[in-house]
Amino acid sequence: MIKKVLIPLAQGFEEAEFIGISDILKRASVLSDNLEIFISSLDKELLVSGAHGIKIKADFVLDNIKDKEFDAIALAGGFEGMSNLKANATILSIIKKLHSNKKIIGAICASPIVLNEAGVLEGEFTCYPGCEKMLKGVWVNKAVCVNKNVITSAGPATAILFGLELVKSLCGEEIYEALYKAMLIPLLRNEN
């Protein structure tokens, strides 16, 4: 069965995080043959500007795919991007539905705030330092935190690790290990 992953693009998204997440998930979809990635703008404009002026073209408009049965959502951060995600009722509804079905919910940088708004943030989580204030749950100073079906990550430099953790949850250990090695993560961690 093909698993469907929604990666919403909101005006002001953090470019490094979006690219890290979408690149890793697209690579996994090639290796696993059971993953379909839906990169979607929040409105009718497919070309979306990031926090640093880089524009990315979405493949879909959210309204046209909002009724799909998604297996996961992955939210890039960026303060403006997070604010736009948090203000979008469709995104909040999708997050709530995924959570009630124990499906994968991922958020990086400031976007755990969106999970808090949707009422699904509890227990341990990580985010960009300073964003944890007034959020439910227990902030941990880690690159990536897996808490049942909720996966959170700290920020731009952790986007690849975040994407890999999403892959592990969606595709299993074998695909995760293949990408982990192919992306040269062992070099970063001084592993032989």
GROMACS .gro file of C-alpha atoms in nm:
model
  192
    1MET     CA    1   0.000   0.000   0.000
    2ILE     CA    2   0.135   0.341  -0.098
    3LYS     CA    3   0.180   0.586   0.190
    4LYS     CA    4   0.091   0.946   0.115
    5VAL     CA    5   0.294   1.227   0.275
    6LEU     CA    6   0.183   1.591   0.273
    7ILE     CA    7   0.452   1.860   0.280
    8PRO     CA    8   0.271   2.194   0.288
    9LEU     CA    9   0.450   2.503   0.158
   10ALA     CA   10   0.352   2.820   0.343
   11GLN     CA   11   0.470   3.172   0.258
   12GLY     CA   12   0.783   3.239   0.465
   13PHE     CA   13   0.886   2.872   0.501
   14GLU     CA   14   1.247   2.797   0.601
   15GLU     CA   15   1.407   2.692   0.274
   16ALA     CA   16   1.684   2.467   0.413
   17GLU     CA   17   1.429   2.273   0.616
   18PHE     CA   18   1.184   2.230   0.331
   19ILE     CA   19   1.457   2.114   0.090
   20GLY     CA   20   1.604   1.876   0.349
   21ILE     CA   21   1.268   1.717   0.427
   22SER     CA   22   1.137   1.694   0.071
   23ASP     CA   23   1.468   1.573  -0.074
   24ILE     CA   24   1.504   1.288   0.176
   25LEU     CA   25   1.140   1.182   0.136
   26LYS     CA   26   1.165   1.193  -0.246
   27ARG     CA   27   1.481   0.977  -0.231
   28ALA     CA   28   1.298   0.732  -0.007
   29SER     CA   29   1.006   0.720  -0.251
   30VAL     CA   30   1.244   0.607  -0.526
   31LEU     CA   31   1.399   0.337  -0.306
   32SER     CA   32   1.079   0.207  -0.150
   33ASP     CA   33   0.817   0.233  -0.426
   34ASN     CA   34   0.549   0.273  -0.158
   35LEU     CA   35   0.575   0.643  -0.079
   36GLU     CA   36   0.401   0.932  -0.258
   37ILE     CA   37   0.494   1.290  -0.173
   38PHE     CA   38   0.243   1.577  -0.204
   39ILE     CA   39   0.409   1.919  -0.199
   40SER     CA   40   0.123   2.163  -0.166
   41SER     CA   41   0.079   2.539  -0.143
   42LEU     CA   42  -0.173   2.668   0.108
   43ASP     CA   43  -0.350   2.883  -0.149
   44LYS     CA   44  -0.401   2.894  -0.526
   45GLU     CA   45  -0.052   3.034  -0.590
   46LEU     CA   46   0.184   2.744  -0.665
   47LEU     CA   47   0.501   2.956  -0.647
   48VAL     CA   48   0.574   3.012  -0.278
   49SER     CA   49   0.840   3.248  -0.135
   50GLY     CA   50   1.056   3.127   0.148
   51ALA     CA   51   1.192   3.321   0.445
   52HIS     CA   52   1.506   3.418   0.250
   53GLY     CA   53   1.343   3.499  -0.083
   54ILE     CA   54   1.393   3.161  -0.252
   55LYS     CA   55   1.080   3.057  -0.440
   56ILE     CA   56   0.969   2.695  -0.466
   57LYS     CA   57   0.690   2.575  -0.692
   58ALA     CA   58   0.439   2.342  -0.527
   59ASP     CA   59   0.291   2.049  -0.717
   60PHE     CA   60  -0.058   2.089  -0.573
   61VAL     CA   61  -0.298   2.338  -0.421
   62LEU     CA   62  -0.409   2.226  -0.074
   63ASP     CA   63  -0.781   2.268  -0.146
   64ASN     CA   64  -0.752   2.020  -0.435
   65ILE     CA   65  -0.597   1.741  -0.225
   66LYS     CA   66  -0.723   1.808   0.129
   67ASP     CA   67  -0.959   1.508   0.122
   68LYS     CA   68  -0.685   1.253   0.046
   69GLU     CA   69  -0.611   0.994   0.312
   70PHE     CA   70  -0.263   1.102   0.417
   71ASP     CA   71  -0.031   0.881   0.621
   72ALA     CA   72   0.196   1.164   0.731
   73ILE     CA   73   0.252   1.539   0.731
   74ALA     CA   74   0.589   1.714   0.755
   75LEU     CA   75   0.598   2.083   0.842
   76ALA     CA   76   0.898   2.302   0.763
   77GLY     CA   77   0.958   2.593   1.000
   78GLY     CA   78   1.038   2.958   0.952
   79PHE     CA   79   0.845   3.196   1.174
   80GLU     CA   80   0.625   3.342   0.899
   81GLY     CA   81   0.574   2.997   0.748
   82MET     CA   82   0.478   2.856   1.087
   83SER     CA   83   0.235   3.144   1.144
   84ASN     CA   84   0.068   3.076   0.809
   85LEU     CA   85   0.043   2.703   0.881
   86LYS     CA   86  -0.099   2.774   1.227
   87ALA     CA   87  -0.364   3.004   1.080
   88ASN     CA   88  -0.477   2.748   0.821
   89ALA     CA   89  -0.785   2.553   0.938
   90THR     CA   90  -0.731   2.278   0.678
   91ILE     CA   91  -0.376   2.209   0.801
   92LEU     CA   92  -0.495   2.197   1.163
   93SER     CA   93  -0.776   1.961   1.065
   94ILE     CA   94  -0.538   1.728   0.877
   95ILE     CA   95  -0.301   1.721   1.176
   96LYS     CA   96  -0.585   1.635   1.415
   97LYS     CA   97  -0.712   1.358   1.186
   98LEU     CA   98  -0.363   1.210   1.144
   99HIS     CA   99  -0.309   1.218   1.518
  100SER     CA  100  -0.640   1.049   1.598
  101ASN     CA  101  -0.544   0.774   1.350
  102LYS     CA  102  -0.193   0.745   1.501
  103LYS     CA  103  -0.033   0.850   1.172
  104ILE     CA  104   0.301   1.033   1.145
  105ILE     CA  105   0.312   1.404   1.228
  106GLY     CA  106   0.642   1.585   1.181
  107ALA     CA  107   0.738   1.944   1.256
  108ILE     CA  108   1.074   2.122   1.262
  109CYS     CA  109   1.203   2.454   1.396
  110ALA     CA  110   0.911   2.683   1.492
  111SER     CA  111   0.643   2.448   1.356
  112PRO     CA  112   0.589   2.245   1.674
  113ILE     CA  113   0.387   2.559   1.760
  114VAL     CA  114   0.144   2.447   1.488
  115LEU     CA  115   0.118   2.104   1.654
  116ASN     CA  116   0.045   2.277   1.984
  117GLU     CA  117  -0.229   2.483   1.814
  118ALA     CA  118  -0.379   2.159   1.680
  119GLY     CA  119  -0.372   2.011   2.031
  120VAL     CA  120  -0.142   1.719   1.948
  121LEU     CA  121   0.182   1.828   2.119
  122GLU     CA  122   0.236   1.644   2.447
  123GLY     CA  123   0.526   1.472   2.620
  124GLU     CA  124   0.878   1.527   2.488
  125PHE     CA  125   0.942   1.741   2.180
  126THR     CA  126   1.215   1.960   2.036
  127CYS     CA  127   1.204   2.283   1.838
  128TYR     CA  128   1.410   2.591   1.763
  129PRO     CA  129   1.536   2.722   2.100
  130GLY     CA  130   1.300   2.986   2.236
  131CYS     CA  131   0.993   2.852   2.055
  132GLU     CA  132   0.923   2.608   2.337
  133LYS     CA  133   0.791   2.882   2.565
  134MET     CA  134   0.420   2.838   2.640
  135LEU     CA  135   0.398   2.505   2.454
  136LYS     CA  136   0.251   2.197   2.615
  137GLY     CA  137   0.494   1.913   2.667
  138VAL     CA  138   0.855   1.884   2.773
  139TRP     CA  139   1.119   2.048   2.553
  140VAL     CA  140   1.438   1.846   2.503
  141ASN     CA  141   1.759   1.985   2.356
  142LYS     CA  142   1.801   1.728   2.078
  143ALA     CA  143   1.836   1.737   1.699
  144VAL     CA  144   1.534   1.508   1.656
  145CYS     CA  145   1.280   1.380   1.907
  146VAL     CA  146   1.049   1.086   1.837
  147ASN     CA  147   0.748   1.070   2.068
  148LYS     CA  148   0.510   0.796   1.951
  149ASN     CA  149   0.371   0.923   1.617
  150VAL     CA  150   0.500   1.281   1.661
  151ILE     CA  151   0.848   1.359   1.529
  152THR     CA  152   0.999   1.701   1.597
  153SER     CA  153   1.333   1.857   1.509
  154ALA     CA  154   1.532   2.162   1.612
  155GLY     CA  155   1.608   2.363   1.300
  156PRO     CA  156   1.781   2.411   0.964
  157ALA     CA  157   2.094   2.208   1.040
  158THR     CA  158   1.886   1.911   1.157
  159ALA     CA  159   1.656   1.888   0.853
  160ILE     CA  160   1.834   1.590   0.693
  161LEU     CA  161   1.827   1.394   1.021
  162PHE     CA  162   1.460   1.487   1.060
  163GLY     CA  163   1.382   1.365   0.709
  164LEU     CA  164   1.566   1.040   0.780
  165GLU     CA  165   1.364   0.982   1.097
  166LEU     CA  166   1.045   1.034   0.898
  167VAL     CA  167   1.172   0.777   0.647
  168LYS     CA  168   1.246   0.527   0.924
  169SER     CA  169   0.889   0.559   1.053
  170LEU     CA  170   0.730   0.541   0.708
  171CYS     CA  171   0.955   0.298   0.519
  172GLY     CA  172   1.144   0.099   0.779
  173GLU     CA  173   1.501   0.046   0.891
  174GLU     CA  174   1.641  -0.082   0.559
  175ILE     CA  175   1.551   0.229   0.355
  176TYR     CA  176   1.659   0.449   0.647
  177GLU     CA  177   2.002   0.281   0.664
  178ALA     CA  178   2.052   0.304   0.288
  179LEU     CA  179   1.979   0.678   0.287
  180TYR     CA  180   2.174   0.738   0.609
  181LYS     CA  181   2.487   0.600   0.441
  182ALA     CA  182   2.419   0.754   0.098
  183MET     CA  183   2.380   1.101   0.255
  184LEU     CA  184   2.720   1.055   0.429
  185ILE     CA  185   2.579   1.104   0.778
  186PRO     CA  186   2.847   0.870   0.921
  187LEU     CA  187   3.109   1.136   0.828
  188LEU     CA  188   2.927   1.396   1.038
  189ARG     CA  189   2.910   1.164   1.335
  190ASN     CA  190   3.265   1.029   1.303
  191GLU     CA  191   3.136   0.679   1.243
  192ASN     CA  192   3.343   0.428   1.050
   0.00000   0.00000   0.00000
